[in-house]
Short mmCIF file of C-alpha atoms in Angstrom, two decimals:
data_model
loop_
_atom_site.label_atom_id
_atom_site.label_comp_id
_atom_site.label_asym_id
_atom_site.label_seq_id
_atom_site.Cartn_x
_atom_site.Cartn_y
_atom_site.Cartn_z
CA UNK A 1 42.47 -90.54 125.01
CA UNK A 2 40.11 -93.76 125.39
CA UNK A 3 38.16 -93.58 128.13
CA UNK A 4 38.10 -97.47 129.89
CA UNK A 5 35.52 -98.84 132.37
CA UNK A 6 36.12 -102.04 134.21
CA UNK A 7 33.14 -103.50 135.58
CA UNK A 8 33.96 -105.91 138.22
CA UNK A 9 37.64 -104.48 138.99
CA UNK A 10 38.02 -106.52 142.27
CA UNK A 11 38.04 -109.76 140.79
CA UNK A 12 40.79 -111.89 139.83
CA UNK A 13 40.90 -110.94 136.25
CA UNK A 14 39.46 -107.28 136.52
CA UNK A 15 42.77 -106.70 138.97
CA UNK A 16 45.24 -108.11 136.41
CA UNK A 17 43.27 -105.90 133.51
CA UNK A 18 43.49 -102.80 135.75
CA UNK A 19 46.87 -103.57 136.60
CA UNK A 20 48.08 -103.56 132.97
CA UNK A 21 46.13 -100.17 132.23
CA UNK A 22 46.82 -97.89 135.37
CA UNK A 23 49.94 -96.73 134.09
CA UNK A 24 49.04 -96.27 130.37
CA UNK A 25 49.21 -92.50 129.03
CA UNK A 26 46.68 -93.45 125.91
CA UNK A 27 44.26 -94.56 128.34
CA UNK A 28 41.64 -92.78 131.14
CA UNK A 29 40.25 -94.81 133.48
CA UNK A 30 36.55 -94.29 134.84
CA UNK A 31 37.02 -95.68 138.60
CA UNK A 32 33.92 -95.70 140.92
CA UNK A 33 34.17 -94.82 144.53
CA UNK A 34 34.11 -97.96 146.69
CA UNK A 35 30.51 -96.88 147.90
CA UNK A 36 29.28 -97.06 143.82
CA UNK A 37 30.78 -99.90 143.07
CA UNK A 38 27.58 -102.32 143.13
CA UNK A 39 25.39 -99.42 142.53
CA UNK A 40 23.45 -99.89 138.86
CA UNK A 41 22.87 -96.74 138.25
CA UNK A 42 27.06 -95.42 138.85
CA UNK A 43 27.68 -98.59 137.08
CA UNK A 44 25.04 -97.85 133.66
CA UNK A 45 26.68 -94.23 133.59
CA UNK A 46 30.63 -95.54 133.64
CA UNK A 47 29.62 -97.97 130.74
CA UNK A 48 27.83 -95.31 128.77
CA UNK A 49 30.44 -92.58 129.26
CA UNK A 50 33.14 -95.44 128.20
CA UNK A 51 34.57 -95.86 124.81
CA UNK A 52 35.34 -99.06 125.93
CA UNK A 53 33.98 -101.30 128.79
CA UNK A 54 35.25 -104.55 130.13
CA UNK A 55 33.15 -106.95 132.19
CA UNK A 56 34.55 -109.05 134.51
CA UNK A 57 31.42 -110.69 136.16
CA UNK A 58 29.44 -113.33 136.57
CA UNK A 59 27.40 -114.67 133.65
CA UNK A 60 24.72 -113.37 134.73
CA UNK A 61 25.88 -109.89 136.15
CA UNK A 62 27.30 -109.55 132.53
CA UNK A 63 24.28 -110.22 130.62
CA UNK A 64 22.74 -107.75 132.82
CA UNK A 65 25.97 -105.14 132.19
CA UNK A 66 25.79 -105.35 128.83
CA UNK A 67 21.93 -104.56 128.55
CA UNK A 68 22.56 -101.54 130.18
CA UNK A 69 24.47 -100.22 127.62
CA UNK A 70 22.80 -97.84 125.59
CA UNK A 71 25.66 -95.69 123.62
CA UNK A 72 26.11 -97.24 120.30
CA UNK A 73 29.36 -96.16 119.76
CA UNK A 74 30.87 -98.04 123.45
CA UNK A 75 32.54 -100.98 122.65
CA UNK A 76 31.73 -104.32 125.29
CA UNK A 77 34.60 -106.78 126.07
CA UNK A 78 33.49 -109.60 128.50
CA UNK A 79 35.99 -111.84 129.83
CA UNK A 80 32.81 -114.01 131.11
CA UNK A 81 31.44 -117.12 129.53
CA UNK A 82 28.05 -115.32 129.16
CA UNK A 83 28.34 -114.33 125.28
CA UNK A 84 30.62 -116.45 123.99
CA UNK A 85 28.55 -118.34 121.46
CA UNK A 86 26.11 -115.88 121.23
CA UNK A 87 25.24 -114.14 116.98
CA UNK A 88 26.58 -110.91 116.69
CA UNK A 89 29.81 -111.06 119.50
CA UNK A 90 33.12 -111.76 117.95
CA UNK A 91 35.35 -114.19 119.60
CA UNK A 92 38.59 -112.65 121.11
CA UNK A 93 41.06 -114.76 119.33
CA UNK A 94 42.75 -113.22 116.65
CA UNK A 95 45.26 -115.69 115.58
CA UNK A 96 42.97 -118.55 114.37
CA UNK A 97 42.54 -116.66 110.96
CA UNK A 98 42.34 -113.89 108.98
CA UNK A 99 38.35 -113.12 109.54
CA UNK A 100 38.67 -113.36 113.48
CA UNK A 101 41.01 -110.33 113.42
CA UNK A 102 38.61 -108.61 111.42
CA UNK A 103 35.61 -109.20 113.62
CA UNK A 104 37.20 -108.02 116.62
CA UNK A 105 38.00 -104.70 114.35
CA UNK A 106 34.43 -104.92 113.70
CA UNK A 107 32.75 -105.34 116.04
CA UNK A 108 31.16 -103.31 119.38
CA UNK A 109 30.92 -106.70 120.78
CA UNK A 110 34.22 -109.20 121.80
CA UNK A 111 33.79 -111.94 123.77
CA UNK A 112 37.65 -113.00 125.80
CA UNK A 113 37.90 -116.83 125.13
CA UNK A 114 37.97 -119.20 128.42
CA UNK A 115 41.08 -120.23 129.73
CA UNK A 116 40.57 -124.34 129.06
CA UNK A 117 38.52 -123.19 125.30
CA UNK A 118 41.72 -120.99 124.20
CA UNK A 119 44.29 -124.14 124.42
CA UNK A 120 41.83 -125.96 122.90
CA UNK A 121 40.44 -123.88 119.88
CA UNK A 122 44.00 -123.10 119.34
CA UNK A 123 44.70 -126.58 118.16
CA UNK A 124 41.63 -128.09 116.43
CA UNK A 125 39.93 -125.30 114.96
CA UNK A 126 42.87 -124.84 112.49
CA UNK A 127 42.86 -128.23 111.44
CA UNK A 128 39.30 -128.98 111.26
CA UNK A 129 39.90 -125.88 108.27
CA UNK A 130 42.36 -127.29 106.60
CA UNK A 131 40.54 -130.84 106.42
CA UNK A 132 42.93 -132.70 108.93
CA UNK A 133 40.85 -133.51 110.73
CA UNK A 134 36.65 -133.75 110.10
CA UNK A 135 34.17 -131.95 112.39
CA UNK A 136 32.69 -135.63 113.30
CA UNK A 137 36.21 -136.35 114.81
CA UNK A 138 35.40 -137.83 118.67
CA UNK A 139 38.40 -136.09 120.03
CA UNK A 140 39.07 -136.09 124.04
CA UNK A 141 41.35 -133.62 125.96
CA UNK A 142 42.82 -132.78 129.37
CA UNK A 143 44.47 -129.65 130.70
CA UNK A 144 46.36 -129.03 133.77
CA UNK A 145 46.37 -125.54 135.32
CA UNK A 146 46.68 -123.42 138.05
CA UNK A 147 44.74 -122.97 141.17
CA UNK A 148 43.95 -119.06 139.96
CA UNK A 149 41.57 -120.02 137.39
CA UNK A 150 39.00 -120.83 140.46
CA UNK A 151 39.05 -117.36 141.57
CA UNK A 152 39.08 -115.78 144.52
CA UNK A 153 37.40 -118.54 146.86
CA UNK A 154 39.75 -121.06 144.90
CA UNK A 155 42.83 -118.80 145.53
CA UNK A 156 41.92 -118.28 149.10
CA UNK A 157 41.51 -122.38 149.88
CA UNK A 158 45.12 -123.10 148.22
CA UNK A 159 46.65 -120.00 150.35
CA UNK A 160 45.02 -121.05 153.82
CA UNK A 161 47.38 -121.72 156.61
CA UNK A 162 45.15 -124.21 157.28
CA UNK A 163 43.94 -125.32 154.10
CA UNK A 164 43.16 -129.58 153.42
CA UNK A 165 45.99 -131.94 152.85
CA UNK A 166 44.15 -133.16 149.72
CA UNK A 167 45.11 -129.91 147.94
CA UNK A 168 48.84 -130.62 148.02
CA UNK A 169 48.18 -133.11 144.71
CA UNK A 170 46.39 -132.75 141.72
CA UNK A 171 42.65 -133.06 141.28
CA UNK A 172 40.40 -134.21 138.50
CA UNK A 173 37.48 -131.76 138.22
CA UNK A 174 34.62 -131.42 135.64
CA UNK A 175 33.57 -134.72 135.93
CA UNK A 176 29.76 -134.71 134.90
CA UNK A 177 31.41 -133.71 131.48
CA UNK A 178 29.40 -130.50 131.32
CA UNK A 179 32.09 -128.14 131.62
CA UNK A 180 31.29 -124.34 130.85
CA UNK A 181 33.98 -124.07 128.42
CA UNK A 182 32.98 -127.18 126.58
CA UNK A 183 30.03 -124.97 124.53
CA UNK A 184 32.65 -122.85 123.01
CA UNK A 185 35.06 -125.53 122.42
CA UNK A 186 32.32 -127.17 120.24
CA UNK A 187 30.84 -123.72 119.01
CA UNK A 188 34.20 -122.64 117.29
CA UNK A 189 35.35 -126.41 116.12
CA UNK A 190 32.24 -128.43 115.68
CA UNK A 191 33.79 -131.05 118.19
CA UNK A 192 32.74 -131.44 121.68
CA UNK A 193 35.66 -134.05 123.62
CA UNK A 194 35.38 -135.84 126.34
CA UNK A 195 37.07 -132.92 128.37
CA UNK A 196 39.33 -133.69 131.71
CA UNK A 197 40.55 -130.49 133.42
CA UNK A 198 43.12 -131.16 136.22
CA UNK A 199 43.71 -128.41 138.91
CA UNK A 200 46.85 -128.48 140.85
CA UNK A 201 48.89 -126.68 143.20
CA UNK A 202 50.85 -123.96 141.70
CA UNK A 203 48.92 -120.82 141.54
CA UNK A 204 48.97 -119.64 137.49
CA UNK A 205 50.10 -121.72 134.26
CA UNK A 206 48.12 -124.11 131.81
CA UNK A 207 48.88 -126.72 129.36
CA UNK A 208 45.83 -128.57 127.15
CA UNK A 209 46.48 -131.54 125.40
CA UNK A 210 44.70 -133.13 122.81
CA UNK A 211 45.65 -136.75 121.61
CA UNK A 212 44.93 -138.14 117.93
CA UNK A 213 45.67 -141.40 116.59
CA UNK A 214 47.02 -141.42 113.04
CA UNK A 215 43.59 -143.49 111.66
CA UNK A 216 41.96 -139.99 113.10
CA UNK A 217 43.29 -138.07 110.43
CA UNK A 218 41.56 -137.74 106.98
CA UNK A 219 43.68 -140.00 104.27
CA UNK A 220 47.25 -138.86 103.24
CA UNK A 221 47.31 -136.54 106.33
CA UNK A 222 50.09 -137.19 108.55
CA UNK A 223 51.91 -135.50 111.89
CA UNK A 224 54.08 -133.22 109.38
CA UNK A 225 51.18 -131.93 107.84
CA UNK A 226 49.53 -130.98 111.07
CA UNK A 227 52.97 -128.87 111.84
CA UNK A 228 52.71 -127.19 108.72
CA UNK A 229 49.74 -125.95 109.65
CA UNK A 230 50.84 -124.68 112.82
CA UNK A 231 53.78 -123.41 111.19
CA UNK A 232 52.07 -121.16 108.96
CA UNK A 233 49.23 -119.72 111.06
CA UNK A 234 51.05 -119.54 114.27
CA UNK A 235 54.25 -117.01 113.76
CA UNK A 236 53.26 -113.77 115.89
CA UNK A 237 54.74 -113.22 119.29
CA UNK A 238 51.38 -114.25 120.95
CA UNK A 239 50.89 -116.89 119.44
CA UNK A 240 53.98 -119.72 117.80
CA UNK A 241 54.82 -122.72 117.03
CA UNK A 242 57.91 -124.55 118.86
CA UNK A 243 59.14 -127.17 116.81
CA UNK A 244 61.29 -128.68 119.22
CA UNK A 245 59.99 -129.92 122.74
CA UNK A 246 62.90 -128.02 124.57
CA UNK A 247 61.57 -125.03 123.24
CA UNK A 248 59.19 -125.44 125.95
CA UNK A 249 60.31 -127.08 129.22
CA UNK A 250 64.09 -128.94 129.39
CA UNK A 251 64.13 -132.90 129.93
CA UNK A 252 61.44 -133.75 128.00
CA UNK A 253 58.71 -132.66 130.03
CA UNK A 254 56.36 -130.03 129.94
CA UNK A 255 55.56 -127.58 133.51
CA UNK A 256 52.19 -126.61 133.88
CA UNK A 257 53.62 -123.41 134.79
CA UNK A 258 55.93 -122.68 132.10
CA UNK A 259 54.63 -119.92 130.61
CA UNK A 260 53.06 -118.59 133.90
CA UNK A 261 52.94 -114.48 134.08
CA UNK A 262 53.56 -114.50 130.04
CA UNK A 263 50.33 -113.18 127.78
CA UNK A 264 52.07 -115.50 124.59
CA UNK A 265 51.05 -119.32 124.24
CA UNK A 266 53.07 -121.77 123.03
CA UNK A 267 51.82 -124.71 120.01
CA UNK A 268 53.78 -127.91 119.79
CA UNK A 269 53.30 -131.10 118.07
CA UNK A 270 55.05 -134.26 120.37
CA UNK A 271 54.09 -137.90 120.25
CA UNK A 272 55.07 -139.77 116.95
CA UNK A 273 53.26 -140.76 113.68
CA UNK A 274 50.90 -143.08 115.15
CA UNK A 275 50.24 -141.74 118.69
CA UNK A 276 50.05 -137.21 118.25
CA UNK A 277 50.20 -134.82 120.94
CA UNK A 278 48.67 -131.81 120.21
CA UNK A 279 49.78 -129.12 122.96
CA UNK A 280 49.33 -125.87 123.97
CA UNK A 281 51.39 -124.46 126.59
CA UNK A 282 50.08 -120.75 128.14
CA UNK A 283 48.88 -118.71 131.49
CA UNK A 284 45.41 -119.30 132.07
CA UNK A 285 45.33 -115.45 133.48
CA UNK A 286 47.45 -114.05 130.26
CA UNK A 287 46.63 -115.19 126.66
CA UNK A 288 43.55 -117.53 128.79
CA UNK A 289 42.10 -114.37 130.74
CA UNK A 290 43.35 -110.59 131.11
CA UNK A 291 46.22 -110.97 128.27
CA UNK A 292 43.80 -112.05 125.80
CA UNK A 293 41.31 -109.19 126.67
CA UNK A 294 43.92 -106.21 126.27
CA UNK A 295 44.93 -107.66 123.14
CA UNK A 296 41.50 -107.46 121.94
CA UNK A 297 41.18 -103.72 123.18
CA UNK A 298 44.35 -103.12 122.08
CA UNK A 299 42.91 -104.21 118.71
CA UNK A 300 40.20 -101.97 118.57
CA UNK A 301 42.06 -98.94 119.93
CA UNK A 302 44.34 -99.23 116.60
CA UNK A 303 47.35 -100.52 118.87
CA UNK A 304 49.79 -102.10 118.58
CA UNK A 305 48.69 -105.63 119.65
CA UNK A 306 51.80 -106.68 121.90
CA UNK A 307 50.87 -103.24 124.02
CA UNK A 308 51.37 -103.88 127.81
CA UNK A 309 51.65 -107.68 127.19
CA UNK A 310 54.20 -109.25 128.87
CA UNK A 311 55.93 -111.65 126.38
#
């Protein structure tokens, strides 16, 4: 039986992770009394007595969490942006290749990829390895997603009775261009975009996009060879490539929300030979948040991966 602690179990992602293990019969859970909850020292015990420990905290309330572990042999999953890009973590995505899986077998340490970062590292890390495109590409990239990925304040302003007109459309956010997720997004690629994140008014769903001109390839390479890629790399459950656009949403459009409440993303290649759409269709709380982190631990509990995903 593996013994789980989730620190931070009230928040939007801790809920869905707790959600997914309560009824599990490979899996104890360590749940503090309400009274514990913030208390350091109930918290540094549950992590030590843990054979595995997510955090779902602030950055800095997980840097502190993970300091206080002092068992060696309890393994840290933080769905925070805290160690991301930090030596020594592995990053929680286990479809981009072969020696991702095997540092999330590895390793004591797995960071859970950001929601915005997953879409994202999903389609240019791949072909920045297979020399499609070169790590000096300038690349830019928008998303549109669900209200959820704000939280719990976010969740509560788009929910009010009362809430502001203005929320009814779309809005632009991340416009200083110093969004958190864009250090991972250049950590695991080598290319920062121009990133343009888009909140709107459903509650859970995501689609990035990244456009390339053909003169952005290297020479010879062309749209085909970018689906080949995906082809090949992308054929799990989680993870796979759609060849054809009504694989993903019918009339040739693609819903924010079309993969909402699924833990499996969706690759596509639209556009045409001069003008490529790169796209990645998921749920910013599944494979972008709490679907991507019990993959990981089922990972290193020798799982099967798909275990209490919902696909």
């Amino acid at each position: 039986m593996t013994k789980i602690f989730i620190d931070g179990r009230e928040g939007t992602t801790g809920l869905r992770i707790y959600d997914r293990l309560a009824s599990r019969e490979d899996i104890e859970l360590i749940i503090l009394k309400e009274e514990d909850r913030k208390n350091p020292e109930k918290r540094k015990e549950a992590i030590n007595s843990s054979d595995i420990s997510f955090l779902c905290l602030p950055d800095a309330a997980a840097i502190e969490a993970e300091e206080m572990c002092e068992n060696p042999n309890t393994v840290i999953i933080d769905t925070s942006t805290a160690h991301r890009t930090t030596p020594g973590w592995a990053y929680g995505f286990p479809e981009i290749d072969a020696e991702h899986l095997q540092q999330i077998k590895e390793s004591k340490r797995i960071a859970v990829p950001g929601c915005h970062a997953s879409g994202y590292v999903a389609l240019v890390y791949p072909l920045v390895k297979a020399g499609i495109l070169s790590a000096d590409s300038l690349l830019t990239c928008h998303s549109i997603t669900g209200y959820s990925g704000g939280g719990k304040k976010m969740i509560a302003e788009y929910q009010s009775e009362d809430r502001s007109e203005l929320l009814g459309a779309p809005r632009q956010y991340g416009l200083s261009q110093q969004h958190k997720h864009l250090k991972e997004m250049k950590a695991l690629t080598g290319i920062a975009p121009i990133f343009s994140p888009i909140v709107s008014d459903f509650y859970s769903g995501m689609v990035m996009t990244v456009p390339v001109f053909k003169e952005q390839l290297t020479k010879g390479k062309t749209m085909q060879d970018i689906k080949d890629v995906y082809k090949n790399l992308y054929t799990s459950e989680i993870v796979m490539y759609s060849e054809d656009i009504t694989d993903l949403n019918a009339g040739a459009m693609i819903s924010g929300s079309g993969m909402a409440r699924k833990d499996s993303m969706r690759i596509s290649v639209l556009g045409n030979e001069d003008r490529i759409l790169l796209v990645a269709q998921y749920d910013n709380l599944g494979k972008g948040a709490s679907g991507a982190a019990i993959q990981c631990l089922n990972i290193k509990m020798g799982a099967d991966e798909k275990k209490g995903l919902d696909l």
